[in-house]
mmCIF file of C-alpha atoms in Angstrom:
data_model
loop_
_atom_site.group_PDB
_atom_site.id
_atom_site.type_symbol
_atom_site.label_atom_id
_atom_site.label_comp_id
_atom_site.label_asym_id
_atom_site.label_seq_id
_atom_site.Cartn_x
_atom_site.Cartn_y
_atom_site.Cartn_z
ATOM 1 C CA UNK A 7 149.701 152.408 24.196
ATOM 2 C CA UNK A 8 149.211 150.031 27.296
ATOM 3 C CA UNK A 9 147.229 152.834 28.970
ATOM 4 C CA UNK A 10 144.713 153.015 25.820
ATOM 5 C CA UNK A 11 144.471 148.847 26.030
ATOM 6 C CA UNK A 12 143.888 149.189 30.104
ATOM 7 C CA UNK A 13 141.246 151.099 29.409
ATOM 8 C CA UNK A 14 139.324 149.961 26.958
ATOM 9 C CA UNK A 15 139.715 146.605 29.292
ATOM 10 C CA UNK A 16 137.922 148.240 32.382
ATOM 11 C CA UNK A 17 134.934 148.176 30.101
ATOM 12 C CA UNK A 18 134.931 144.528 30.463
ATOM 13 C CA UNK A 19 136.279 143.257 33.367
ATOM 14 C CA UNK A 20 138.027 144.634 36.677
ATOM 15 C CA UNK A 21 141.512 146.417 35.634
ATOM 16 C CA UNK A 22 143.907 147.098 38.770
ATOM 17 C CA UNK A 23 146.694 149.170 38.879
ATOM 18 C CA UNK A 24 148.783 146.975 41.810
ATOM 19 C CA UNK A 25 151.169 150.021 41.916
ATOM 20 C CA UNK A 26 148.825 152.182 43.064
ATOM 21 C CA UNK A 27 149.792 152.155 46.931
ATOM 22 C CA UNK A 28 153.623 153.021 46.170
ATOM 23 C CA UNK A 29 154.376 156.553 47.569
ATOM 24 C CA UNK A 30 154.896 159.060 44.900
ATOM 25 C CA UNK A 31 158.133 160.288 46.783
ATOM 26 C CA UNK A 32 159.889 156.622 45.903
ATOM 27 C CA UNK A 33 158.666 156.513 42.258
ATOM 28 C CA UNK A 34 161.783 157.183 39.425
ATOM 29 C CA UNK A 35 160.650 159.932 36.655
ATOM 30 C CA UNK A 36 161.010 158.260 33.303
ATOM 31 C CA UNK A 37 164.134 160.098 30.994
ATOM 32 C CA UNK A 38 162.151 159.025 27.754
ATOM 33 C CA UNK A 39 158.647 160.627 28.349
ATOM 34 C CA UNK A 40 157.613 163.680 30.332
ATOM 35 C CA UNK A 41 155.366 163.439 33.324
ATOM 36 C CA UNK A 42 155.360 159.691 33.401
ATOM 37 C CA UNK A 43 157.153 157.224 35.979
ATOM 38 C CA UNK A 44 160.168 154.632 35.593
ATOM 39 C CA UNK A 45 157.736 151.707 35.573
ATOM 40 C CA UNK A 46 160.679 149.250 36.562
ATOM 41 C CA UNK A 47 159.444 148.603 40.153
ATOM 42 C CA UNK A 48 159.105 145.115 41.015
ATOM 43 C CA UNK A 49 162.987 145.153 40.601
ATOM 44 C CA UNK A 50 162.996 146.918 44.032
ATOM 45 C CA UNK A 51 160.911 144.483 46.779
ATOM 46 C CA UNK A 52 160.653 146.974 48.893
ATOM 47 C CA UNK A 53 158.409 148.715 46.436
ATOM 48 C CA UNK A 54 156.664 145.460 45.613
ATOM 49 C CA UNK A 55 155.880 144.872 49.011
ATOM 50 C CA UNK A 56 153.089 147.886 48.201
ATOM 51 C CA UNK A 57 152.006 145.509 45.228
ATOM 52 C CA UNK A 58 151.547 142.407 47.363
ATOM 53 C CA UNK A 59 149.141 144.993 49.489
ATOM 54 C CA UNK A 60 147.085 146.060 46.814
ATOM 55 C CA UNK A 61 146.915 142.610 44.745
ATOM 56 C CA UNK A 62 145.214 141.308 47.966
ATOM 57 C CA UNK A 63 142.998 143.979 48.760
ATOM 58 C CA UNK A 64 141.942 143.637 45.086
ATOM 59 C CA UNK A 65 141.173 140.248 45.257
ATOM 60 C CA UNK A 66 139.143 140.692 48.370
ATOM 61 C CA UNK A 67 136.989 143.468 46.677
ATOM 62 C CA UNK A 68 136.401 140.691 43.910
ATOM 63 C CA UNK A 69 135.689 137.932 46.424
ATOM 64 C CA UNK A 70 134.725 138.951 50.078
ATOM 65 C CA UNK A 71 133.547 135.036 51.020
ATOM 66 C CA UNK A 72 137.070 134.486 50.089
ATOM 67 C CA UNK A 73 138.611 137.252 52.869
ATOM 68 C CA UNK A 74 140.323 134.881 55.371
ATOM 69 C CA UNK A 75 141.719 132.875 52.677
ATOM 70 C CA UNK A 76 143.194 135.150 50.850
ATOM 71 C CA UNK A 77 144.893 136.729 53.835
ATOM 72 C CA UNK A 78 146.160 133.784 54.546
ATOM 73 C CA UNK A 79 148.085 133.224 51.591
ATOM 74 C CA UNK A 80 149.091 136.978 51.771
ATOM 75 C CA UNK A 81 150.929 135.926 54.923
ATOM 76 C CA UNK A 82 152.423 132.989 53.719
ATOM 77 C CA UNK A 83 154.051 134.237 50.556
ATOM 78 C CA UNK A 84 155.308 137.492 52.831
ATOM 79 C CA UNK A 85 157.023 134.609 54.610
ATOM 80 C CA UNK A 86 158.650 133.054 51.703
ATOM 81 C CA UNK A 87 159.165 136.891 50.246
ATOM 82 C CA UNK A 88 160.881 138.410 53.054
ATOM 83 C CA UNK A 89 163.161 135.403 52.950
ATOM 84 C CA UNK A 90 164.368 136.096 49.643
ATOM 85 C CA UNK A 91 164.335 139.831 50.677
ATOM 86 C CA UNK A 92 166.854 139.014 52.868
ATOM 87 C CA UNK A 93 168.924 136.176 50.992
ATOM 88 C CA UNK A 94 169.455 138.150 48.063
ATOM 89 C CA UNK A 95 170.963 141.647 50.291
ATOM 90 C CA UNK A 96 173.330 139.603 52.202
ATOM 91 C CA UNK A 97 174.489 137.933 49.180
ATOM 92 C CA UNK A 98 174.940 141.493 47.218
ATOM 93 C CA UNK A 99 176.848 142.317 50.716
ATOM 94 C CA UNK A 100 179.414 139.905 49.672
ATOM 95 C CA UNK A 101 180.460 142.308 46.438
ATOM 96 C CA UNK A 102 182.610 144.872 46.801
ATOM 97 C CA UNK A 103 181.022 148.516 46.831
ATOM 98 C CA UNK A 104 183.581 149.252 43.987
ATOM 99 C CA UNK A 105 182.722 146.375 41.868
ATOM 100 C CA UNK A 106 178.797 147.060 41.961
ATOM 101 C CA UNK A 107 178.706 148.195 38.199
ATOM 102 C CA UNK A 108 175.800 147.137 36.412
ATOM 103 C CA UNK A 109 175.915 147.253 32.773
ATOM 104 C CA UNK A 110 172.910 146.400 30.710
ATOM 105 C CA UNK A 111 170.880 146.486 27.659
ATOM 106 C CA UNK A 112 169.029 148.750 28.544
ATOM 107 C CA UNK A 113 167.513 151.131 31.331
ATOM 108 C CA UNK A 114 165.299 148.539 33.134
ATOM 109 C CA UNK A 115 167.691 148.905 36.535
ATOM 110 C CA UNK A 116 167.595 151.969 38.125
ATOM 111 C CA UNK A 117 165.302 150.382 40.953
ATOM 112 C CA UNK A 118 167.414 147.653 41.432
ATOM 113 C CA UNK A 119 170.270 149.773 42.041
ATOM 114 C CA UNK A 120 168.698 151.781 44.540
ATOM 115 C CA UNK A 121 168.040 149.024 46.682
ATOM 116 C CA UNK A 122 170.731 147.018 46.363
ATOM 117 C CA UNK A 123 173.550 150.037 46.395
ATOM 118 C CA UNK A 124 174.498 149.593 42.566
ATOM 119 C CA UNK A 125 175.872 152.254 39.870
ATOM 120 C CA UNK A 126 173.972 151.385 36.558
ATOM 121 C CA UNK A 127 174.692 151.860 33.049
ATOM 122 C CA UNK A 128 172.710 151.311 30.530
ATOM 123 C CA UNK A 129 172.823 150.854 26.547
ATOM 124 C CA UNK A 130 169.113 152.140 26.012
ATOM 125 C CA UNK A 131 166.520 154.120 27.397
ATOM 126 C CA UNK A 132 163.896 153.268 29.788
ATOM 127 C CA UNK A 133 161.706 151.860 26.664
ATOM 128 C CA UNK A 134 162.605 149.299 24.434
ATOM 129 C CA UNK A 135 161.576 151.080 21.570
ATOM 130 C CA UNK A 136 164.642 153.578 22.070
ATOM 131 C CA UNK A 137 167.374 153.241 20.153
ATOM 132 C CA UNK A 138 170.747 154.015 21.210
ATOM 133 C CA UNK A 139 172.897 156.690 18.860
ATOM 134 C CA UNK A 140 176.649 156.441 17.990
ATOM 135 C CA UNK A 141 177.775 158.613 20.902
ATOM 136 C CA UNK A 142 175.807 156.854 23.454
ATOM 137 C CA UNK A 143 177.588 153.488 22.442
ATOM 138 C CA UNK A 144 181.018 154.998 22.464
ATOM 139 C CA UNK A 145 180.353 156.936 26.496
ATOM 140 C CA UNK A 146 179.649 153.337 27.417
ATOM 141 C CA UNK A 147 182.379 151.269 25.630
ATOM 142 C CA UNK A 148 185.002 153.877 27.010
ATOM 143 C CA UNK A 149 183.238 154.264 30.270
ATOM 144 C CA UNK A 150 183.678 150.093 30.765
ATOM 145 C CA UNK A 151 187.380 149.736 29.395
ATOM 146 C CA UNK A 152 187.692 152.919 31.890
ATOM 147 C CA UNK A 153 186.469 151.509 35.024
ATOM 148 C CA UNK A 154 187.266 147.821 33.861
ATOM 149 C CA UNK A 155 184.440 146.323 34.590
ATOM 150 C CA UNK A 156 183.917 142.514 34.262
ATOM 151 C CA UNK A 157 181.139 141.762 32.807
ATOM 152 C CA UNK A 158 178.070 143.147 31.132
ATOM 153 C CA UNK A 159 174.262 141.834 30.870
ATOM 154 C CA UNK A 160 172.034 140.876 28.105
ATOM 155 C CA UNK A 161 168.308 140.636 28.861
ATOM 156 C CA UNK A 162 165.459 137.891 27.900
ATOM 157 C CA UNK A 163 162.969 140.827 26.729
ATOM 158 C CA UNK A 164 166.016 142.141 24.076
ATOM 159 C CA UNK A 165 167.741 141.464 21.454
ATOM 160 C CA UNK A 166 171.457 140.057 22.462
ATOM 161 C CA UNK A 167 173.217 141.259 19.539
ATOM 162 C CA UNK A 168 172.882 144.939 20.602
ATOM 163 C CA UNK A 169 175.310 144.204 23.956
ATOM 164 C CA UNK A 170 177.266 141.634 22.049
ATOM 165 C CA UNK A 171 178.434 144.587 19.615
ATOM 166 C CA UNK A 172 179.430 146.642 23.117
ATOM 167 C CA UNK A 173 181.327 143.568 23.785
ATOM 168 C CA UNK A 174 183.184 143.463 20.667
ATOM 169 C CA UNK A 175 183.960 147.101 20.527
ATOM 170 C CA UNK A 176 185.371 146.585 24.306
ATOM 171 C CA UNK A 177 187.623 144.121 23.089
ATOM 172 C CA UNK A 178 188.833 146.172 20.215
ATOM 173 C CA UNK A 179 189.647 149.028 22.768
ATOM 174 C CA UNK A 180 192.020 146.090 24.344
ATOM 175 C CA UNK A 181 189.627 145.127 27.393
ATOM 176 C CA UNK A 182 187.862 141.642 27.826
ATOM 177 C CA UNK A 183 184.711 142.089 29.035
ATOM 178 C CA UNK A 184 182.401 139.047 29.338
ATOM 179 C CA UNK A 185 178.203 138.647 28.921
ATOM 180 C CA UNK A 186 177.446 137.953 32.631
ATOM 181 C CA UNK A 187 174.553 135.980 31.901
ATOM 182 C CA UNK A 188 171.089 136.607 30.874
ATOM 183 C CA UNK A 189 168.629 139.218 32.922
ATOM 184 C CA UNK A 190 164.727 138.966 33.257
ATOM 185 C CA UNK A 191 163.792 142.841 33.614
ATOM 186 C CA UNK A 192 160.547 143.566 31.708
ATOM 187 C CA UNK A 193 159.493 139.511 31.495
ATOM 188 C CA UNK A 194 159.726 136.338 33.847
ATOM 189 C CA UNK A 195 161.232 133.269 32.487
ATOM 190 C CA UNK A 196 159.362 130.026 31.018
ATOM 191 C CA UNK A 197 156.846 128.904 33.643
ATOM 192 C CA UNK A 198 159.099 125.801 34.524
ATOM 193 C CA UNK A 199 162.029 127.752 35.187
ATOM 194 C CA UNK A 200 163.411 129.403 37.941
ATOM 195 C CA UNK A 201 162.887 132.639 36.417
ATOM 196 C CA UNK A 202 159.164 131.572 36.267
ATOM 197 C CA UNK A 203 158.013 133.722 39.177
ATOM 198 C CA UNK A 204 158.549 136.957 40.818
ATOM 199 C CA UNK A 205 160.643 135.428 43.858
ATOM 200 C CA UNK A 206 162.550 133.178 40.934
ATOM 201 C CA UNK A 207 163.584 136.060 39.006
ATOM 202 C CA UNK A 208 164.659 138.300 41.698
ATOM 203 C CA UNK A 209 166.799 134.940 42.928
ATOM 204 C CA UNK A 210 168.082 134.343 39.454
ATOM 205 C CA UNK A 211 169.079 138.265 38.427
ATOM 206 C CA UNK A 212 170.749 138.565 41.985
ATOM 207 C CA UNK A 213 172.982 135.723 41.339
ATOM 208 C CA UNK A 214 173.830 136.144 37.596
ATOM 209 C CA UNK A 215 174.882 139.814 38.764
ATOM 210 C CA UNK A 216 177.295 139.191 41.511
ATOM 211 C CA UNK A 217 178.277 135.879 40.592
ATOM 212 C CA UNK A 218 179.766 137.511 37.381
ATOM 213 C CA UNK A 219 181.138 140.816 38.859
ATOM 214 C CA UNK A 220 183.137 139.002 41.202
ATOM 215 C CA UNK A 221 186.932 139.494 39.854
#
Protein backbone atom coordinates (compact mmCIF):
# COMPACT_ATOMS: atom_id res chain seq x y z
CA UNK A 1 0.00 0.00 0.00
CA UNK A 2 3.07 2.39 0.62
CA UNK A 3 4.04 1.88 -3.04
CA UNK A 4 0.39 3.12 -4.24
CA UNK A 5 0.84 6.33 -1.61
CA UNK A 6 4.64 6.91 -3.13
CA UNK A 7 3.22 7.25 -6.12
CA UNK A 8 0.49 9.12 -6.16
CA UNK A 9 3.08 11.54 -4.09
CA UNK A 10 5.55 11.89 -7.13
CA UNK A 11 2.66 13.73 -8.68
CA UNK A 12 3.28 16.42 -6.26
CA UNK A 13 6.50 16.73 -5.08
CA UNK A 14 10.01 14.90 -5.51
CA UNK A 15 9.66 11.12 -4.08
CA UNK A 16 13.21 9.33 -3.55
CA UNK A 17 13.80 5.95 -3.05
CA UNK A 18 17.28 6.43 -0.72
CA UNK A 19 17.71 2.61 -1.16
CA UNK A 20 18.13 2.76 -4.52
CA UNK A 21 22.11 2.53 -4.66
CA UNK A 22 22.18 -0.78 -2.42
CA UNK A 23 23.46 -3.71 -4.61
CA UNK A 24 20.81 -6.17 -5.38
CA UNK A 25 23.29 -9.06 -4.37
CA UNK A 26 23.10 -7.68 -0.45
CA UNK A 27 19.29 -7.16 -0.44
CA UNK A 28 17.20 -10.06 1.88
CA UNK A 29 14.06 -11.58 -0.19
CA UNK A 30 11.00 -10.97 1.92
CA UNK A 31 9.34 -14.67 3.34
CA UNK A 32 5.82 -12.89 3.39
CA UNK A 33 5.48 -11.60 -0.27
CA UNK A 34 6.95 -12.91 -3.51
CA UNK A 35 9.36 -10.89 -5.56
CA UNK A 36 9.70 -8.16 -3.01
CA UNK A 37 12.79 -7.31 -0.63
CA UNK A 38 13.30 -7.52 3.32
CA UNK A 39 12.93 -3.74 3.63
CA UNK A 40 14.74 -3.85 7.15
CA UNK A 41 18.00 -2.16 5.96
CA UNK A 42 19.01 0.69 7.92
CA UNK A 43 19.49 -2.02 10.69
CA UNK A 44 22.70 -2.94 8.75
CA UNK A 45 25.06 0.53 8.37
CA UNK A 46 26.87 -0.88 6.03
CA UNK A 47 23.85 -0.88 3.81
CA UNK A 48 22.89 2.58 4.99
CA UNK A 49 26.05 3.90 4.12
CA UNK A 50 24.41 3.52 0.28
CA UNK A 51 21.44 5.67 1.79
CA UNK A 52 23.64 8.46 3.14
CA UNK A 53 24.96 8.44 -0.77
CA UNK A 54 21.82 8.78 -2.36
CA UNK A 55 20.02 11.18 0.33
CA UNK A 56 22.85 13.63 -0.66
CA UNK A 57 22.92 13.28 -4.20
CA UNK A 58 19.14 13.85 -3.91
CA UNK A 59 19.38 16.85 -2.17
CA UNK A 60 21.90 18.24 -4.56
CA UNK A 61 19.56 17.51 -7.59
CA UNK A 62 16.94 19.63 -5.51
CA UNK A 63 19.42 22.38 -4.66
CA UNK A 64 22.67 22.69 -6.82
CA UNK A 65 23.60 26.43 -5.17
CA UNK A 66 23.55 24.34 -2.13
CA UNK A 67 26.40 21.58 -3.55
CA UNK A 68 29.39 22.40 -1.27
CA UNK A 69 27.24 22.62 1.65
CA UNK A 70 25.64 19.78 1.52
CA UNK A 71 28.81 17.79 0.98
CA UNK A 72 30.00 19.14 3.73
CA UNK A 73 27.61 17.93 6.09
CA UNK A 74 27.75 14.54 4.18
CA UNK A 75 31.30 14.39 5.51
CA UNK A 76 30.69 15.38 8.82
CA UNK A 77 27.90 13.03 9.78
CA UNK A 78 30.16 10.06 7.94
CA UNK A 79 32.49 11.17 10.72
CA UNK A 80 30.15 10.89 13.55
CA UNK A 81 28.58 7.60 11.60
CA UNK A 82 31.59 5.63 11.15
CA UNK A 83 32.23 6.25 14.82
CA UNK A 84 29.24 4.58 15.90
CA UNK A 85 29.97 2.00 13.10
CA UNK A 86 32.73 1.11 14.94
CA UNK A 87 31.59 1.57 18.73
CA UNK A 88 28.72 -0.54 18.38
CA UNK A 89 30.98 -3.86 16.56
CA UNK A 90 33.52 -3.78 19.20
CA UNK A 91 30.97 -3.68 21.80
CA UNK A 92 28.91 -6.78 20.10
CA UNK A 93 32.69 -8.30 20.12
CA UNK A 94 32.43 -8.40 23.78
CA UNK A 95 29.36 -11.20 23.56
CA UNK A 96 30.02 -14.49 23.23
CA UNK A 97 29.42 -16.05 19.63
CA UNK A 98 27.19 -18.63 21.52
CA UNK A 99 25.15 -16.18 23.35
CA UNK A 100 24.29 -14.00 20.12
CA UNK A 101 20.53 -15.16 20.09
CA UNK A 102 18.21 -12.61 19.17
CA UNK A 103 14.70 -13.15 19.96
CA UNK A 104 12.07 -10.71 18.89
CA UNK A 105 8.64 -9.72 18.07
CA UNK A 106 8.91 -10.01 15.04
CA UNK A 107 11.09 -10.42 11.76
CA UNK A 108 12.53 -6.84 11.60
CA UNK A 109 16.35 -8.37 12.28
CA UNK A 110 17.65 -10.36 9.78
CA UNK A 111 19.98 -7.35 8.66
CA UNK A 112 21.13 -6.75 11.89
CA UNK A 113 22.22 -10.17 12.30
CA UNK A 114 24.14 -10.29 9.29
CA UNK A 115 26.27 -7.62 10.26
CA UNK A 116 26.72 -8.02 13.58
CA UNK A 117 27.18 -12.13 13.47
CA UNK A 118 23.71 -12.85 15.26
CA UNK A 119 21.21 -16.01 14.98
CA UNK A 120 17.63 -14.43 14.96
CA UNK A 121 14.35 -15.64 15.89
CA UNK A 122 11.49 -14.16 15.43
CA UNK A 123 7.68 -14.33 16.68
CA UNK A 124 6.22 -12.80 13.33
CA UNK A 125 6.83 -12.33 9.87
CA UNK A 126 8.61 -9.67 8.11
CA UNK A 127 5.18 -7.49 8.21
CA UNK A 128 3.41 -6.48 11.07
CA UNK A 129 0.26 -7.38 9.75
CA UNK A 130 1.27 -11.22 10.08
CA UNK A 131 0.06 -13.04 12.62
CA UNK A 132 1.80 -15.78 14.22
CA UNK A 133 -0.18 -19.43 14.40
CA UNK A 134 -0.15 -21.89 17.37
CA UNK A 135 2.78 -23.92 16.04
CA UNK A 136 4.93 -21.04 15.32
CA UNK A 137 4.60 -19.91 19.09
CA UNK A 138 5.30 -23.34 20.44
CA UNK A 139 8.92 -23.86 17.78
CA UNK A 140 9.91 -20.68 19.55
CA UNK A 141 8.95 -21.22 23.26
CA UNK A 142 10.70 -24.75 23.01
CA UNK A 143 13.43 -23.48 20.81
CA UNK A 144 14.32 -20.70 23.86
CA UNK A 145 13.86 -23.10 26.98
CA UNK A 146 16.12 -25.36 24.49
CA UNK A 147 18.99 -23.18 23.92
CA UNK A 148 18.31 -21.16 27.25
CA UNK A 149 18.48 -18.08 26.15
CA UNK A 150 18.32 -14.99 28.46
CA UNK A 151 16.32 -12.71 27.35
CA UNK A 152 13.89 -11.81 24.62
CA UNK A 153 12.86 -8.30 22.92
CA UNK A 154 9.74 -6.38 22.62
CA UNK A 155 9.64 -3.60 20.02
CA UNK A 156 8.25 0.23 20.11
CA UNK A 157 6.33 -0.33 16.62
CA UNK A 158 4.36 -3.64 18.42
CA UNK A 159 2.26 -4.60 20.65
CA UNK A 160 4.19 -5.99 23.99
CA UNK A 161 1.67 -8.37 25.02
CA UNK A 162 2.35 -10.70 22.05
CA UNK A 163 6.22 -11.46 23.52
CA UNK A 164 5.00 -11.13 27.05
CA UNK A 165 2.69 -14.32 26.37
CA UNK A 166 6.17 -16.12 24.91
CA UNK A 167 7.48 -15.11 28.19
CA UNK A 168 4.88 -16.62 30.22
CA UNK A 169 4.66 -19.80 28.31
CA UNK A 170 8.69 -19.99 28.83
CA UNK A 171 8.20 -19.86 32.35
CA UNK A 172 5.54 -22.47 32.41
CA UNK A 173 8.00 -24.83 30.47
CA UNK A 174 10.28 -24.14 33.80
CA UNK A 175 12.76 -21.49 32.13
CA UNK A 176 13.03 -17.72 33.19
CA UNK A 177 13.45 -15.77 30.43
CA UNK A 178 13.44 -11.96 30.83
CA UNK A 179 12.10 -8.87 28.26
CA UNK A 180 15.58 -7.46 27.41
CA UNK A 181 14.36 -4.13 26.90
CA UNK A 182 12.52 -2.35 24.28
CA UNK A 183 13.76 -2.35 20.34
CA UNK A 184 13.21 0.51 17.72
CA UNK A 185 13.06 -1.63 14.34
CA UNK A 186 10.41 -0.15 11.99
CA UNK A 187 10.26 3.49 14.07
CA UNK A 188 12.83 5.88 15.90
CA UNK A 189 12.07 6.95 19.34
CA UNK A 190 10.45 10.41 20.57
CA UNK A 191 12.51 13.22 19.02
CA UNK A 192 14.10 14.03 22.52
CA UNK A 193 15.28 10.70 23.09
CA UNK A 194 18.15 8.85 22.33
CA UNK A 195 16.31 6.69 20.08
CA UNK A 196 15.39 9.98 18.24
CA UNK A 197 17.80 9.51 15.34
CA UNK A 198 19.28 6.97 13.15
CA UNK A 199 22.82 6.98 15.00
CA UNK A 200 20.58 7.01 18.50
CA UNK A 201 18.74 4.01 17.67
CA UNK A 202 21.43 1.94 16.31
CA UNK A 203 23.36 3.06 19.83
CA UNK A 204 20.33 2.25 21.88
CA UNK A 205 19.27 -1.38 20.12
CA UNK A 206 23.09 -2.36 20.31
CA UNK A 207 23.18 -1.88 23.95
CA UNK A 208 19.71 -3.16 25.06
CA UNK A 209 20.82 -6.42 23.03
CA UNK A 210 24.08 -7.31 24.55
CA UNK A 211 23.65 -5.67 27.70
CA UNK A 212 20.76 -8.21 28.31
CA UNK A 213 22.27 -11.38 26.69
CA UNK A 214 25.13 -11.17 28.82
CA UNK A 215 24.65 -14.25 31.42
Amino acid sequence: KMLDLFDYLKSKKPVVAVTEFIPKEYLLDSLDYENLYDPHVWLDMMLWGYAIERITTALIDLLPEEEAFLLSQKERYLTEFLTVKRETFEYVETLPKQQRVLVTAHDAFNYFALAYDFEVKALQGISTQSEAGIEDVRQLVQFIVDRKVPAIFVESSIPKRHIQAVQEAVKAKGWDVKIGGELFSDALGAPDSEGGTYLGMIKHNVTEIVGALVK
